[in-house]
Amino acid sequence: MGIIRLMDEPLSNKIAAGEVVERPTSVVKELVENAIDADSTAVEVLLIEAGLTSIQIIDNGAGMDADDALLSFSRHATSKIANEHDLFRIRTLGFRGEALASIASVSKVTLHTSDGSSGTFVQMEGGRLTEHRAGSLRKGTDIKIDQLFFNTPARLKYMKTLQTELGHTIDLLNRFALSYPGVAFKLSHDGRTILQTSGSGEIKRVLADIYGVAIAKKMIPFEGQSHDYKVSGYASLPEITRANKNYISLFVNGRWVKHYAIANTVHRAYHTFLPLERQPIVVLNIEGDPYLTDVNVHPSKQQIRLSKEKELMELIHETIRRTISTVVRAPIIDKPKPVKQAPTKQLDLWKSSFTVQEPKQQMPDRAVEDWHELPVEKAVEPVQPDPLPLDEGLPQAEPPEDDSPQFPELEVVGQIHGTYIVAQSNDGFYLVDQHAAQERIKYEYFREKVGDIDSNERQSLLLPLTFHYSRDEALRLKDNLDVLSDSGVFLEEFGETSFIVREYPTWFPKGFEQEVIEDLIEQVLTERKVDVKKLREDAAIMMSCKRSIKANHFLQKHDMERLLKDLKNAEQPFTCPHGRPVIIHFKTYDVEKMFKRVMN
Ligand code: ZN
Ligand code: ZN
């Protein structure tokens, strides 16, 4: 018998049972994993009608001999797990032997496979063998799944639109490409190429293939190591943001996983660098002993249980935050585009040249943002195999000197709209948002202040504070009074829907007791628990915002100078605590280009 063994029953019982074949994407997933496990360096996926009519996967891997080709269709056949011990040290991806058997039972399968010395052809229909003979000697496997769910019409009813099904598969292939940059992937749909990667081994190039060169240039490599884990990958500059966490790709020992807490940790690493509610693009590879990562939680193998989770979270947070902190800088205005329009179009050019990068974040490129909800025609860009140098203009972890995110030496020129300070330096001019600037300075001050006081100390109020809530909120609050008292706030019932507070922890900022307690109660009402760290952080942000000069406020020159001096001394001067930019740079060269003082 060849390399595929039959698993014995006790072992198979240990594997969480479940439906493997849910939709075309699950078939693609199983078959691509098989191709990767066979050491393929090129994997081609061809879909007709999002895979419902046909899914074909062609690889150049090890292939199978005649015995294995047949055996691969039997339940619990697997070449990957020999015994129970191996089950807990899973390195390969597709360890559940029943996958191909399940797929074959609900479709028509045609398989050509060869290990180089013998070729085999197998045809199955609804799980029954219809043909088996010698086949071509092309090394590798070419498997085609026709008419998926032809004998289980109920399944077909669960399928969403073709676009949705295709969207899932594109998403899946993107993650495969990111976790296996050394494999050349090609995905085509109804004859049209949707994704093509070079297999060069560079994640940055895969990022360009998926998100475009412009985005790939703004992805920064990171790497970190703790006692048990190693993390590495790419993180976007804060000026690139997305509306959801779908752009955070997590891989544990090469396997794409979904893990809420890790995605949250990644997002937290960007705290105050990103606008609220925005998410970064991140590729995070986690490596650790397979003993620490239990992938056997769910049959889809996408969920994972981790040991030493706290150590891992700290490592991820620290590594990404350190990397991002070194490259955060003032957004630079877009370089002017070459003019080919008639003079009447000049106004448009002027407008587009002055687009700063920040507003783009609020209006992200929809084609990239929501491709999986959009009709496929709009969603997928034709692939251009471009030889663009990706390193050009990309800030490295240790940026070159002229690109370093050091705060410039600024000379105040004046103020416009009572809102922005205009300043100059030898490399151009700058606009500083006066509110955001002061907010950053005050935030760093308050953060320190609310951070180090012992939370157990309390102080009495001369007059108790009163809080009113609706009937249902009041009921929920009464159920959770102990949660509140744990955080140092003792709410006393005062009538049916009112409460009073007579004392508060000393770290509460003076003059903001009411707001901080309301924030606290809000946390209890929505989450039924209190995160004191978050509460303190929110309080620091709120105070800095409330205590900072607003827009439409005239400033004396010496006030502005003082503000810029304090800003220069700030630990992180480029964004306000809400993640908005504080300062925008207009480079001399770019301005000269706009005025045609320089051409090219
Ligand atoms: Zn504010
Ligand atoms: Zn702000």
Short mmCIF file of C-alpha atoms in Angstrom, two decimals, residues 237 324-332 393-409 427 430 568 572-574 583 585 587:
data_model
loop_
_atom_site.label_atom_id
_atom_site.label_comp_id
_atom_site.label_asym_id
_atom_site.label_seq_id
_atom_site.Cartn_x
_atom_site.Cartn_y
_atom_site.Cartn_z
CA LEU A 237 0.81 52.22 8.11
CA ILE A 324 4.06 51.03 14.04
CA SER A 325 5.35 53.63 16.54
CA THR A 326 8.62 53.90 14.62
CA VAL A 327 6.94 54.70 11.31
CA VAL A 328 4.00 56.92 12.28
CA ARG A 329 4.55 60.27 10.63
CA ALA A 330 2.68 63.27 9.29
CA PRO A 331 0.59 62.34 6.27
CA ILE A 332 2.11 63.80 3.10
CA GLY A 393 9.27 54.41 -0.87
CA LEU A 394 8.43 51.82 1.73
CA PRO A 395 9.35 52.83 5.26
CA GLN A 396 11.34 50.06 6.86
CA ALA A 397 11.32 49.30 10.57
CA GLU A 398 14.40 51.50 10.73
CA PRO A 399 13.51 54.20 8.26
CA PRO A 400 16.13 56.02 6.23
CA GLU A 401 17.13 59.38 7.64
CA ASP A 402 15.13 61.74 5.44
CA ASP A 403 12.03 59.62 5.92
CA SER A 404 12.32 59.29 9.67
CA PRO A 405 9.21 60.15 11.62
CA GLN A 406 10.95 62.77 13.71
CA PHE A 407 8.96 65.83 14.51
CA PRO A 408 10.19 68.74 12.34
CA GLU A 409 11.65 72.01 13.62
CA ASP A 427 11.39 70.76 3.82
CA TYR A 430 2.77 72.22 7.51
CA LYS A 568 7.42 68.37 19.57
CA GLN A 572 3.66 60.49 19.81
CA PRO A 573 2.95 63.87 18.18
CA PHE A 574 1.43 62.77 14.86
CA ILE A 583 -0.17 67.59 11.28
CA HIS A 585 3.09 67.97 5.46
CA LYS A 587 6.64 68.99 0.72
#
